Short mmCIF file of C-alpha atoms and ligand atoms in Angstrom, two decimals:
data_model
loop_
_atom_site.label_atom_id
_atom_site.label_comp_id
_atom_site.label_asym_id
_atom_site.label_seq_id
_atom_site.Cartn_x
_atom_site.Cartn_y
_atom_site.Cartn_z
CA MET A 1 -38.44 -25.00 81.23
CA GLY A 2 -36.49 -28.29 81.79
CA SER A 3 -37.90 -31.56 80.35
CA PRO A 4 -40.46 -32.96 82.72
CA PRO A 5 -38.95 -35.66 85.28
CA ARG A 6 -38.73 -39.12 83.99
CA SER A 7 -41.65 -41.62 84.61
CA ARG A 8 -41.18 -44.42 87.35
CA ILE A 9 -41.82 -47.54 85.31
CA GLU A 10 -42.69 -50.85 87.25
CA LEU A 11 -43.34 -54.25 85.73
CA VAL A 12 -45.60 -56.58 87.66
CA ARG A 13 -47.12 -60.03 87.11
CA GLY A 14 -50.93 -59.71 87.97
CA ASP A 15 -54.42 -58.99 86.90
CA ILE A 16 -54.82 -55.68 85.44
CA THR A 17 -58.35 -55.26 86.93
CA GLU A 18 -56.82 -55.58 90.36
CA GLN A 19 -54.50 -52.65 90.03
CA SER A 20 -55.24 -49.42 92.30
CA VAL A 21 -54.20 -46.76 89.84
CA ASP A 22 -55.82 -43.59 88.52
CA ALA A 23 -56.19 -45.17 84.92
CA ILE A 24 -56.20 -48.75 83.79
CA VAL A 25 -55.73 -49.19 79.93
CA ASN A 26 -57.99 -51.56 78.16
CA ALA A 27 -56.94 -53.70 75.27
CA ALA A 28 -60.19 -52.91 73.45
CA ASN A 29 -61.43 -53.45 69.80
CA SER A 30 -62.73 -50.67 67.65
CA SER A 31 -66.59 -51.36 68.62
CA LEU A 32 -65.64 -50.41 72.11
CA LEU A 33 -68.49 -52.78 73.04
CA GLY A 34 -66.57 -55.46 74.73
CA GLY A 35 -64.94 -58.72 74.13
CA GLY A 36 -62.57 -61.44 75.86
CA GLY A 37 -59.22 -61.22 77.48
CA VAL A 38 -58.43 -57.83 79.06
CA ASP A 39 -61.58 -56.42 77.57
CA GLY A 40 -63.86 -58.96 79.09
CA ALA A 41 -62.23 -58.67 82.34
CA ILE A 42 -62.59 -54.85 82.59
CA HIS A 43 -66.04 -54.75 81.58
CA ARG A 44 -67.01 -57.59 83.88
CA LYS A 45 -65.13 -56.17 86.88
CA GLY A 46 -66.19 -52.56 86.14
CA GLY A 47 -69.70 -53.32 85.50
CA PRO A 48 -72.56 -51.66 83.19
CA SER A 49 -71.26 -48.08 83.66
CA VAL A 50 -68.08 -48.82 81.65
CA LEU A 51 -70.47 -50.14 78.70
CA GLU A 52 -72.74 -47.53 79.15
CA ALA A 53 -69.94 -44.91 78.59
CA CYS A 54 -68.57 -46.77 75.77
CA ARG A 55 -72.11 -46.84 73.98
CA ALA A 56 -72.28 -43.25 74.61
CA LEU A 57 -69.06 -42.65 72.78
CA ARG A 58 -70.28 -44.76 69.91
CA ALA A 59 -73.34 -42.69 69.72
CA GLY A 60 -71.17 -39.58 69.70
CA HIS A 61 -67.99 -38.89 68.64
CA TYR A 62 -66.90 -42.21 67.76
CA GLY A 63 -69.64 -43.25 65.74
CA GLY A 64 -67.58 -45.12 63.37
CA GLY A 65 -65.65 -46.94 66.47
CA LEU A 66 -62.28 -46.15 67.82
CA PRO A 67 -59.70 -46.17 65.24
CA THR A 68 -56.53 -48.60 65.87
CA GLY A 69 -53.93 -46.84 67.71
CA GLN A 70 -56.17 -44.09 69.31
CA ALA A 71 -57.18 -44.05 72.91
CA VAL A 72 -60.21 -42.71 74.80
CA ALA A 73 -61.18 -42.52 78.31
CA THR A 74 -64.44 -43.53 80.31
CA THR A 75 -65.35 -44.15 83.68
CA ALA A 76 -63.83 -47.03 85.65
CA GLY A 77 -67.12 -48.06 87.08
CA GLU A 78 -66.44 -50.57 89.95
CA LEU A 79 -62.61 -51.19 89.14
CA PRO A 80 -60.21 -49.77 91.60
CA ALA A 81 -59.38 -46.73 89.35
CA ARG A 82 -60.62 -43.46 88.35
CA TRP A 83 -60.67 -44.01 84.50
CA VAL A 84 -60.30 -46.78 82.04
CA ILE A 85 -58.55 -45.67 78.95
CA HIS A 86 -59.59 -47.81 75.91
CA THR A 87 -57.18 -48.29 73.24
CA VAL A 88 -57.38 -50.41 70.18
CA GLY A 89 -54.13 -52.54 69.21
CA PRO A 90 -53.35 -53.55 65.82
CA VAL A 91 -53.71 -57.14 64.77
CA TYR A 92 -50.44 -58.75 64.14
CA SER A 93 -49.49 -59.11 60.52
CA ALA A 94 -46.15 -60.74 59.16
CA ALA A 95 -46.94 -59.13 55.80
CA GLU A 96 -47.30 -55.52 56.96
CA ASP A 97 -45.53 -53.64 59.59
CA ARG A 98 -47.98 -52.29 62.05
CA SER A 99 -45.51 -51.31 64.89
CA ALA A 100 -46.21 -47.73 64.65
CA LEU A 101 -49.85 -48.38 65.32
CA LEU A 102 -48.92 -50.39 68.49
CA ALA A 103 -46.65 -47.60 69.76
CA SER A 104 -49.49 -45.29 69.40
CA CYS A 105 -51.56 -47.08 71.66
CA TYR A 106 -49.12 -46.60 74.58
CA VAL A 107 -48.34 -42.92 73.39
CA GLU A 108 -51.93 -41.98 72.91
CA SER A 109 -53.02 -43.66 76.17
CA LEU A 110 -50.36 -41.61 78.01
CA ARG A 111 -51.35 -38.47 76.54
CA VAL A 112 -55.14 -39.15 77.49
CA ALA A 113 -54.06 -39.84 80.78
CA ARG A 114 -52.13 -36.81 81.15
CA GLU A 115 -54.99 -34.71 80.05
CA LEU A 116 -57.17 -36.31 82.66
CA GLY A 117 -54.47 -35.48 85.41
CA ALA A 118 -53.95 -39.14 86.08
CA GLU A 119 -50.74 -39.66 88.04
CA SER A 120 -50.61 -43.40 87.74
CA VAL A 121 -51.38 -45.65 84.71
CA ALA A 122 -51.50 -49.41 84.26
CA PHE A 123 -50.93 -51.05 80.87
CA PRO A 124 -51.55 -54.63 79.75
CA ALA A 125 -49.50 -56.22 77.11
CA ILE A 126 -51.35 -54.67 74.07
CA SER A 127 -52.11 -57.01 71.14
CA THR A 128 -50.24 -59.94 72.28
CA GLY A 129 -53.26 -62.03 72.88
CA VAL A 130 -56.20 -62.59 70.71
CA TYR A 131 -54.33 -59.86 68.25
CA ARG A 132 -51.32 -62.39 68.09
CA TRP A 133 -48.44 -60.00 68.32
CA PRO A 134 -45.20 -61.90 69.40
CA MET A 135 -44.61 -60.91 72.96
CA ASP A 136 -40.80 -59.99 72.63
CA ASP A 137 -41.66 -57.61 69.59
CA ALA A 138 -44.58 -56.32 71.58
CA ALA A 139 -42.54 -55.78 74.72
CA ARG A 140 -39.87 -53.89 72.66
CA ILE A 141 -42.17 -51.53 70.87
CA ALA A 142 -43.85 -51.05 74.30
CA ALA A 143 -40.65 -50.09 76.14
CA ASP A 144 -39.46 -47.67 73.16
CA ALA A 145 -42.96 -46.01 73.06
CA ILE A 146 -43.27 -45.55 76.90
CA ARG A 147 -39.73 -44.30 77.18
CA THR A 148 -39.95 -41.61 74.82
CA ALA A 149 -43.84 -40.55 75.02
CA ARG A 150 -44.21 -36.99 75.92
CA PRO A 151 -46.45 -36.01 77.51
CA SER A 152 -46.28 -38.89 79.99
CA VAL A 153 -47.31 -39.49 83.64
CA PRO A 154 -45.27 -40.17 86.84
CA ASP A 155 -46.17 -43.79 87.57
CA ILE A 156 -46.54 -46.40 84.82
CA ARG A 157 -47.27 -49.90 85.54
CA LEU A 158 -47.10 -52.68 83.10
CA VAL A 159 -49.16 -55.58 84.27
CA LEU A 160 -48.27 -58.94 82.88
CA PHE A 161 -50.35 -61.80 83.06
CA ASP A 162 -47.80 -64.80 82.88
CA ASP A 163 -44.31 -65.37 83.51
CA ALA A 164 -43.32 -65.29 79.77
CA ALA A 165 -44.75 -62.12 79.43
CA LEU A 166 -43.09 -60.70 82.55
CA THR A 167 -39.79 -62.13 81.21
CA ALA A 168 -40.11 -60.65 77.78
CA PHE A 169 -41.05 -57.03 79.25
CA ARG A 170 -38.19 -57.23 81.72
CA THR A 171 -35.80 -57.91 78.85
CA ALA A 172 -37.25 -55.08 76.80
CA PHE A 173 -37.23 -52.78 79.67
CA ASP A 174 -33.74 -53.98 80.50
CA THR A 175 -34.68 -54.48 84.15
CA PRO A 176 -33.52 -57.45 86.40
N1 APR B 1 -54.93 -58.52 83.17
C1 APR B 1 -53.51 -58.48 82.53
N2 APR B 1 -53.25 -59.05 81.37
C2 APR B 1 -54.14 -59.62 80.76
C3 APR B 1 -55.67 -60.09 81.54
C4 APR B 1 -55.73 -59.63 82.61
N3 APR B 1 -56.90 -59.52 83.44
N4 APR B 1 -56.38 -60.96 80.59
C5 APR B 1 -55.44 -61.37 79.67
N5 APR B 1 -54.24 -60.59 79.63
C6 APR B 1 -53.22 -60.58 78.89
C7 APR B 1 -53.10 -61.58 77.72
O1 APR B 1 -52.50 -62.72 78.37
C8 APR B 1 -52.32 -60.82 76.66
O2 APR B 1 -50.94 -61.03 76.92
O3 APR B 1 -53.26 -59.26 78.03
C9 APR B 1 -52.60 -59.24 76.75
C10 APR B 1 -53.54 -59.13 75.64
O4 APR B 1 -54.34 -60.01 75.28
P1 APR B 1 -55.96 -59.54 74.81
O5 APR B 1 -56.63 -59.28 75.97
O6 APR B 1 -56.43 -60.75 73.94
O7 APR B 1 -55.92 -58.11 74.03
P2 APR B 1 -55.36 -58.09 72.30
O8 APR B 1 -54.41 -59.03 71.96
O9 APR B 1 -55.10 -56.61 72.56
O10 APR B 1 -56.86 -58.30 71.59
C11 APR B 1 -57.80 -57.50 71.66
O11 APR B 1 -59.30 -59.09 72.15
O12 APR B 1 -60.64 -59.41 73.88
C12 APR B 1 -60.57 -58.97 72.67
O13 APR B 1 -62.26 -57.22 72.67
C13 APR B 1 -60.81 -57.34 72.46
O14 APR B 1 -61.21 -57.69 70.35
C14 APR B 1 -60.36 -57.13 71.18
C15 APR B 1 -58.82 -58.14 71.12
#
């Protein structure tokens, strides 16, 4: 049994809520009850069914909230996707190296996507907004994690919200 074929990785500048993929990854917080940035956009565009599904998770297996570095799927509601995969990035800390937790967001989201049978997944630049992770370092961690993650999915899209993020991710993924 040979190793699975490598994923196709695409970097685009845009709005993650407009990506027509099987699964859109949300940069959530552990409450799973919404927020700003990506989280706010996903709940706004996804509609109430996304929050309802998140509330059900909180009433069930995730009573204490989704731990940092983990991922869980819900319906995508009105978004052009089948699922939202919520993951909680670490807040940046200069004192403590939380890189493994950030990498885990990508690895766990790909594992969940694979379990769902998703063929295509869109990621935002996790932790680089409200959670203040320096963009270049976050891009490097994302590139390493996505390239080495097994299991993975055939089509992976990184959706960057501005030119600075796109440049940082292009550098990290070593693409022109
Ligand atoms: N599409 C793609 N990328 C976006 C979008 C969007 N619609 N909106 C924001 N971004 C970018 C930001 O510019 C940033 O580079 O996503 C990256 C992640 O930023 P945040 O959404 O702030 O996520 P994060 O830094 O992981 O912080 C998570 O913020 O919104 C709250 O509830 C959320 O508490 C959680 C925290």
